[in-house]
Amino acid sequence: MSSLEGAAVRRVVVVGAGISGLAAARALHRAGVDIVVVEGRDRVGGRTHTVDVEGVPVDLGGSWIHDGAGSPMLDFVDSLGIERMPAVTTAIAVNAAVLDRASGRYPDIDARTALSGAMAAFALAGAQLEQLGPGLDVAEALDKVLTDVDPTIRRTLGALLAMNEGKDDDDMSFDFLRKSFFSSAAFHEDSMPRGGYRGVVDSLADGLPIELETTVERVAQDGDGVTVHTSSGAFDGSHALVTVPLGVLKAAAIEFEPPLPARHLAAIERMGFGVLEKVVIAYDRAVWQVDGAPTHVTIVDSGGPDWPLILDLSAWYGSPVVVGFATGARGRVLAGMAESERVAALHETIRGLCPDTTPTPMPLATAATSWATDPFLRGCYANIALGTEPEQHVTDIEALGTPHGRVLFAGEHTCELGTSTVDSAWRSGLREAARLLGEPVCLP
């Protein structure tokens, strides 16, 4: 077996059965390493969770393969025969029909034209963006650059941009957006796995020793190895790989013995962690569609949209199912509501999309998330906190992926090529498997 800092890799206890944990466990298992995966939930997948709503597979968590042609998951997804459905996020936003809350107009062609124009003007502002001083949030940057654009249009554009970090636009760093978003080259090839991420998760988990409903409480290490103390007893190994979300680390839900180094603790505290919730409703007919074609929806509202995006899944599955996305403060409020109230909030919005002469159908089936209050997540994904320098954020990501003796770390928040995506989680899991094996790894 390989060794890490002179300690032979005999048995690895993987904490967490999300994408990063499963990818690492699969790679280690294939290489002949003795492993066990411990997971607090009663299912595998973590933030990738596919459910069926009136026969349509819906990802309640991660949905996209975000990294275009550069995604490290493509070979694995293709090996399973899973179709990659084109789902370009920018195209979805640019082509979405617009509901104007104030006037009730839908589809509001003028608002759609104004929003598209604002998107283009902001993306092409070039030198004007570079001249903006440091420390601005995205809302402030939009206000400074798009002075001739209606404020309600600016707020909708800000909400669409901030979805990438699970934030509101007045809490999102423009410095980081300027350095990352505008230099992206592969985002235009975004896709979704047909059938949701369920096929990927099930294949990764197949045959692995996984202990469900086993909540990790403490990770202790000494010169002889590690012991992972859980609600179901202790698991010993030569090493542990901790893949829990940043929200769990922020809550100090797991005790480390010896304690994590100051560098790790500072990064955990400093890094941001967003909120993104979804509500899913299936209907018997798609009353929101324009001219009978699949129609995604965005909203223009004076205080910013409650639902920056409502996705029409008939674009991929041919059935009238919508998914409403809520982020930031609104997402957090939504997560604290009863599920029936969350569904009612989206249904009320769908009623506003119906022609006056068309009665709104009642929901046939529903689903809703509350990731922000889930003790195994406590949010959605990592981001740069407002006021943090981009260079510091990079340093913090590196710190969170640095081993602490025999304890290693993976998860989207540790990915040096960018956080917040399933691709990020995948990369980090294989990175740590390679560290333990002392050689590069890939799947399949």
XYZ file of C-alpha atoms in Angstrom:
444
model
C 0.000 0.000 0.000
C 0.942 3.640 -0.443
C 1.904 5.884 2.451
C 1.050 9.420 3.454
C 3.713 11.236 5.480
C 5.251 7.848 6.297
C 1.968 6.285 7.481
C 0.948 3.247 5.447
C -2.527 3.551 3.945
C -4.216 0.402 5.247
C -7.840 1.406 5.837
C -9.592 4.679 5.068
C -12.743 5.843 6.846
C -14.600 8.140 4.438
C -16.910 10.576 6.211
C -19.816 11.483 3.961
C -21.470 9.727 0.996
C -21.843 12.728 -1.264
C -20.157 12.951 -4.650
C -16.673 13.704 -3.295
C -16.815 10.918 -0.722
C -18.238 8.358 -3.137
C -15.779 9.242 -5.920
C -12.842 8.912 -3.528
C -14.194 5.697 -2.008
C -14.782 4.168 -5.455
C -11.241 5.007 -6.593
C -9.677 3.679 -3.380
C -11.798 0.525 -3.416
C -10.859 -0.166 -7.025
C -7.186 0.190 -6.074
C -7.601 -2.460 -3.371
C -7.660 -0.178 -0.329
C -9.877 -1.278 2.556
C -12.509 1.447 3.022
C -15.730 2.168 4.838
C -18.058 5.111 4.174
C -20.084 6.550 7.063
C -23.068 8.746 6.245
C -25.508 10.506 8.575
C -28.448 10.484 6.187
C -30.585 7.465 5.328
C -29.449 7.682 1.701
C -26.334 8.254 -0.373
C -25.698 11.237 -2.642
C -25.509 14.178 -0.257
C -26.424 17.281 -2.216
C -27.184 15.197 -5.298
C -30.669 13.854 -4.615
C -33.000 12.772 -7.421
C -36.701 12.223 -6.768
C -39.588 11.388 -9.091
C -42.370 13.964 -9.291
C -45.315 12.673 -11.311
C -42.915 10.400 -13.177
C -40.345 13.098 -13.925
C -36.856 12.771 -12.379
C -35.987 15.974 -10.525
C -32.660 16.816 -8.899
C -33.432 18.611 -5.659
C -29.769 19.487 -5.200
C -27.019 19.589 -7.819
C -28.512 19.420 -11.315
C -25.901 20.548 -13.795
C -22.612 19.358 -15.188
C -21.185 22.854 -15.115
C -17.686 22.660 -16.504
C -18.541 22.183 -20.144
C -16.109 20.113 -22.152
C -13.616 20.235 -19.288
C -15.700 18.398 -16.682
C -13.781 15.513 -15.099
C -17.026 13.538 -14.818
C -17.712 13.212 -18.532
C -15.942 9.885 -19.084
C -17.735 8.322 -16.121
C -21.147 9.680 -17.117
C -20.631 8.533 -20.706
C -19.473 5.079 -19.572
C -22.851 4.606 -17.889
C -24.678 5.458 -21.101
C -26.298 8.486 -19.500
C -27.317 11.114 -22.017
C -25.984 14.607 -21.357
C -28.879 16.946 -22.100
C -27.867 20.460 -23.224
C -28.852 22.902 -20.488
C -26.867 26.078 -21.056
C -27.499 28.266 -18.024
C -26.877 31.558 -19.792
C -29.237 30.607 -22.626
C -31.918 29.623 -20.116
C -31.640 33.022 -18.420
C -31.479 34.998 -21.673
C -34.488 33.268 -23.211
C -36.740 33.027 -20.151
C -40.125 34.706 -20.387
C -40.614 37.569 -17.947
C -43.408 38.201 -15.459
C -43.671 41.844 -14.370
C -45.023 41.676 -10.836
C -46.069 45.306 -10.687
C -48.214 45.279 -13.834
C -49.051 41.588 -13.886
C -48.007 41.369 -17.542
C -46.870 37.963 -18.761
C -45.071 37.462 -20.957
C -43.773 41.013 -20.765
C -41.914 41.466 -24.050
C -40.617 44.925 -23.155
C -39.192 43.687 -19.846
C -37.603 40.720 -21.626
C -35.956 43.065 -24.133
C -34.747 45.347 -21.342
C -33.339 42.432 -19.326
C -31.525 40.982 -22.350
C -30.118 44.410 -23.114
C -28.921 44.824 -19.531
C -27.241 41.414 -19.614
C -25.416 42.283 -22.818
C -24.450 45.773 -21.656
C -23.020 44.450 -18.397
C -21.102 41.628 -20.079
C -19.644 44.013 -22.643
C -18.889 46.907 -20.285
C -15.216 45.967 -20.427
C -13.096 48.948 -19.474
C -15.878 50.470 -17.385
C -15.979 47.344 -15.220
C -12.214 47.412 -14.804
C -12.351 51.009 -13.623
C -14.710 50.220 -10.749
C -12.993 50.362 -7.388
C -12.497 47.344 -5.144
C -14.883 46.185 -2.448
C -18.155 46.611 -4.350
C -20.987 44.140 -4.184
C -22.703 43.100 -7.422
C -25.753 45.303 -6.790
C -23.500 48.351 -6.439
C -21.592 47.446 -9.608
C -24.806 47.055 -11.585
C -26.071 50.407 -10.333
C -22.840 52.135 -11.348
C -22.561 50.563 -14.798
C -26.204 50.280 -15.851
C -27.335 53.754 -14.842
C -29.871 53.993 -17.667
C -31.509 50.645 -16.853
C -34.693 50.431 -14.783
C -33.820 49.469 -11.181
C -36.221 46.503 -11.232
C -34.388 45.115 -14.281
C -31.052 45.577 -12.493
C -32.334 43.665 -9.470
C -33.475 40.753 -11.606
C -30.121 40.627 -13.383
C -28.390 40.757 -10.012
C -30.534 37.909 -8.700
C -29.691 35.747 -11.723
C -25.967 36.402 -11.283
C -26.094 35.779 -7.530
C -27.742 32.383 -7.990
C -24.260 31.103 -8.847
C -23.265 31.651 -5.217
C -26.580 31.107 -3.445
C -26.694 34.766 -2.457
C -28.416 38.085 -2.967
C -26.669 40.515 -5.291
C -25.958 42.955 -2.447
C -24.038 40.197 -0.646
C -21.998 38.984 -3.616
C -18.450 40.145 -4.272
C -18.070 41.963 -7.572
C -14.281 41.665 -7.314
C -14.563 37.887 -7.512
C -17.228 37.992 -10.224
C -14.946 40.201 -12.298
C -12.044 37.746 -11.933
C -13.952 34.516 -12.456
C -17.280 34.822 -14.239
C -16.162 37.040 -17.070
C -13.124 34.884 -17.847
C -15.056 31.595 -18.029
C -14.715 29.754 -21.311
C -16.484 26.404 -20.924
C -19.672 27.394 -19.093
C -21.576 27.581 -22.369
C -21.510 23.783 -22.632
C -23.483 23.179 -19.428
C -25.589 20.033 -19.449
C -27.755 17.845 -17.227
C -27.599 14.059 -16.895
C -30.820 12.529 -18.191
C -32.648 10.909 -15.322
C -30.886 13.195 -12.856
C -27.742 12.451 -10.904
C -29.294 9.280 -9.465
C -27.601 7.050 -12.043
C -24.178 8.506 -11.270
C -24.651 8.259 -7.496
C -25.990 4.704 -7.586
C -23.131 3.526 -9.776
C -20.502 5.134 -7.539
C -22.037 3.592 -4.425
C -22.676 0.134 -5.847
C -20.849 -2.523 -3.843
C -19.125 -0.121 -1.450
C -19.315 -0.734 2.316
C -21.527 2.166 3.408
C -22.981 2.732 6.861
C -26.106 4.925 6.652
C -27.782 6.819 9.501
C -24.374 6.987 11.136
C -23.697 10.529 12.306
C -20.044 11.402 12.856
C -19.383 13.157 16.162
C -15.606 13.102 16.606
C -12.506 12.330 14.547
C -9.478 11.454 16.678
C -5.988 10.584 15.502
C -2.659 9.600 17.000
C 0.538 7.999 15.791
C -1.173 4.656 15.226
C -4.172 5.781 13.166
C -7.586 7.407 13.339
C -10.823 6.640 15.118
C -14.072 8.075 13.794
C -16.634 8.184 16.596
C -20.233 8.047 15.423
C -23.779 7.609 16.680
C -23.399 3.929 15.789
C -20.010 3.265 17.344
C -16.371 3.786 16.400
C -14.623 3.087 13.099
C -10.849 2.677 13.040
C -8.498 3.238 10.144
C -5.048 4.347 9.174
C -6.561 7.527 7.702
C -9.852 9.394 7.516
C -11.184 11.420 4.607
C -13.693 14.044 5.771
C -16.015 15.190 2.984
C -18.779 16.924 4.950
C -20.059 20.263 3.582
C -18.584 23.565 4.715
C -21.829 24.325 6.564
C -21.218 21.357 8.860
C -17.652 22.506 9.528
C -18.881 26.029 10.250
C -21.320 24.645 12.814
C -18.456 22.725 14.492
C -20.718 19.675 14.377
C -17.667 17.384 14.319
C -14.962 17.529 16.982
C -11.383 16.998 15.842
C -8.729 15.630 18.168
C -6.198 17.158 18.044
C -8.036 20.345 17.015
C -7.828 21.658 13.477
C -4.932 24.060 12.855
C -5.577 27.801 13.024
C -5.235 28.063 9.246
C -8.116 25.630 8.723
C -10.301 27.303 11.343
C -9.746 30.776 9.881
C -10.655 29.554 6.398
C -13.801 27.833 7.671
C -14.917 31.023 9.388
C -14.014 33.366 6.529
C -15.460 31.462 3.566
C -19.068 32.105 2.632
C -21.768 29.458 2.379
C -24.905 30.204 0.414
C -28.559 29.171 0.378
C -30.474 27.787 -2.584
C -33.853 26.121 -2.208
C -36.111 24.487 -4.768
C -39.835 23.911 -4.965
C -41.180 21.468 -7.549
C -44.782 21.291 -8.796
C -46.281 18.974 -11.417
C -49.476 20.072 -13.192
C -51.764 18.447 -15.734
C -51.055 21.207 -18.258
C -48.412 23.873 -18.764
C -50.400 27.109 -18.461
C -47.173 29.153 -18.218
C -45.937 28.211 -21.671
C -45.796 30.806 -24.424
C -47.147 29.643 -27.780
C -47.194 26.058 -26.520
C -43.422 25.779 -26.268
C -41.333 24.953 -23.176
C -40.929 28.235 -21.307
C -38.588 29.055 -18.438
C -39.604 32.094 -16.407
C -37.920 34.925 -14.557
C -39.566 37.725 -12.622
C -39.167 41.489 -12.483
C -40.154 42.939 -9.125
C -39.287 46.167 -7.330
C -37.693 44.393 -4.359
C -36.024 41.732 -6.465
C -37.648 38.471 -7.545
C -38.760 35.864 -5.040
C -37.994 33.288 -7.744
C -35.081 34.411 -9.947
C -35.714 31.384 -12.136
C -38.584 28.958 -12.677
C -37.398 26.038 -14.774
C -39.825 24.285 -17.128
C -38.771 20.626 -17.150
C -40.919 19.926 -20.198
C -37.935 21.282 -22.141
C -36.205 17.976 -21.366
C -38.911 15.518 -20.294
C -42.038 16.691 -22.095
C -44.120 16.845 -18.902
C -45.565 19.982 -17.229
C -43.305 20.180 -14.174
C -41.765 23.406 -12.874
C -38.887 23.987 -10.467
C -38.688 27.318 -8.652
C -35.274 28.478 -7.387
C -34.949 30.775 -4.371
C -31.598 31.982 -3.065
C -30.065 34.152 -0.382
C -32.350 35.705 2.219
C -35.506 34.594 0.408
C -34.212 31.047 0.226
C -33.508 31.055 3.944
C -37.033 32.289 4.717
C -38.465 29.635 2.412
C -36.486 26.876 4.146
C -38.016 27.867 7.473
C -41.582 27.535 6.192
C -43.740 24.419 6.284
C -43.512 22.458 3.044
C -47.150 23.207 2.208
C -46.402 26.930 2.514
C -43.351 26.640 0.242
C -45.435 24.903 -2.399
C -48.240 27.446 -2.030
C -45.753 30.305 -2.588
C -44.652 28.920 -5.946
C -48.192 27.935 -6.938
C -49.338 31.504 -6.314
C -46.655 32.703 -8.729
C -47.738 30.158 -11.357
C -51.273 31.539 -11.035
C -49.862 34.885 -12.160
C -48.606 33.259 -15.358
C -52.045 32.007 -16.414
C -54.092 33.878 -19.003
C -57.079 35.636 -17.462
C -59.477 33.253 -19.159
C -57.625 30.118 -18.037
C -58.191 28.653 -14.585
C -55.012 27.631 -12.785
C -54.792 23.851 -12.426
C -54.105 22.395 -9.013
C -50.784 20.678 -8.334
C -50.709 16.955 -9.057
C -47.513 16.285 -7.120
C -44.930 18.397 -5.305
C -41.539 18.361 -3.645
C -39.593 21.019 -1.764
C -36.186 21.376 -0.163
C -35.027 22.832 3.115
C -31.267 22.510 2.683
C -30.601 25.564 4.847
C -32.027 23.822 7.908
C -30.698 20.344 7.065
C -28.175 19.463 9.828
C -26.072 17.549 7.289
C -25.701 20.594 5.025
C -26.887 23.938 6.516
C -26.907 25.814 3.204
C -26.031 24.988 -0.390
C -22.413 25.539 -1.457
C -19.301 27.578 -0.763
C -18.642 31.074 -2.052
C -16.414 34.055 -1.411
C -17.682 36.175 1.452
C -18.230 39.837 0.672
C -15.129 41.781 1.697
C -12.721 38.882 1.187
C -9.968 39.483 -1.359
C -10.023 36.961 -4.227
C -6.418 35.995 -3.460
C -7.362 35.276 0.163
C -10.266 33.133 -1.024
C -7.892 31.017 -3.117
C -5.606 30.637 -0.106
C -8.570 29.569 2.036
C -9.604 26.919 -0.486
C -6.068 25.534 -0.421
C -6.095 25.499 3.388
C -9.379 23.575 3.522
C -7.917 20.906 1.235
C -4.699 20.516 3.254
C -4.405 17.289 5.297
C -4.339 17.503 9.078
C -2.009 14.631 9.882
C -3.851 11.428 9.018
C -7.103 13.309 8.363
C -7.713 14.472 4.790
C -10.442 16.720 3.425
C -12.506 16.834 0.230
C -15.689 18.529 -0.944
C -16.562 21.318 -3.357
C -15.311 23.914 -0.857
C -11.786 22.477 -1.171
C -11.529 22.512 -4.979
C -8.743 24.781 -6.164
C -10.342 25.144 -9.623
C -13.525 26.627 -8.208
C -16.153 25.736 -5.623
C -19.922 25.222 -5.661
C -20.399 22.537 -8.349
C -20.711 18.764 -8.569
C -17.647 18.902 -10.810
C -15.755 20.550 -7.937
C -16.766 17.825 -5.505
C -15.729 15.123 -7.981
C -12.310 16.688 -8.566
C -11.636 17.007 -4.849
C -12.564 13.407 -4.091
C -10.224 12.045 -6.760
C -7.499 14.467 -5.651
C -7.516 12.981 -2.156
C -7.714 9.413 -3.445
C -4.608 10.177 -5.504
C -2.909 11.663 -2.455
C -3.552 8.484 -0.482
C -2.507 6.182 -3.319
C 0.519 8.224 -4.305
C -0.476 8.187 -7.960
C -3.023 9.842 -10.282
C -6.505 8.319 -10.404
C -9.522 8.668 -12.632
C -12.933 7.081 -13.029
C -14.040 4.896 -14.710
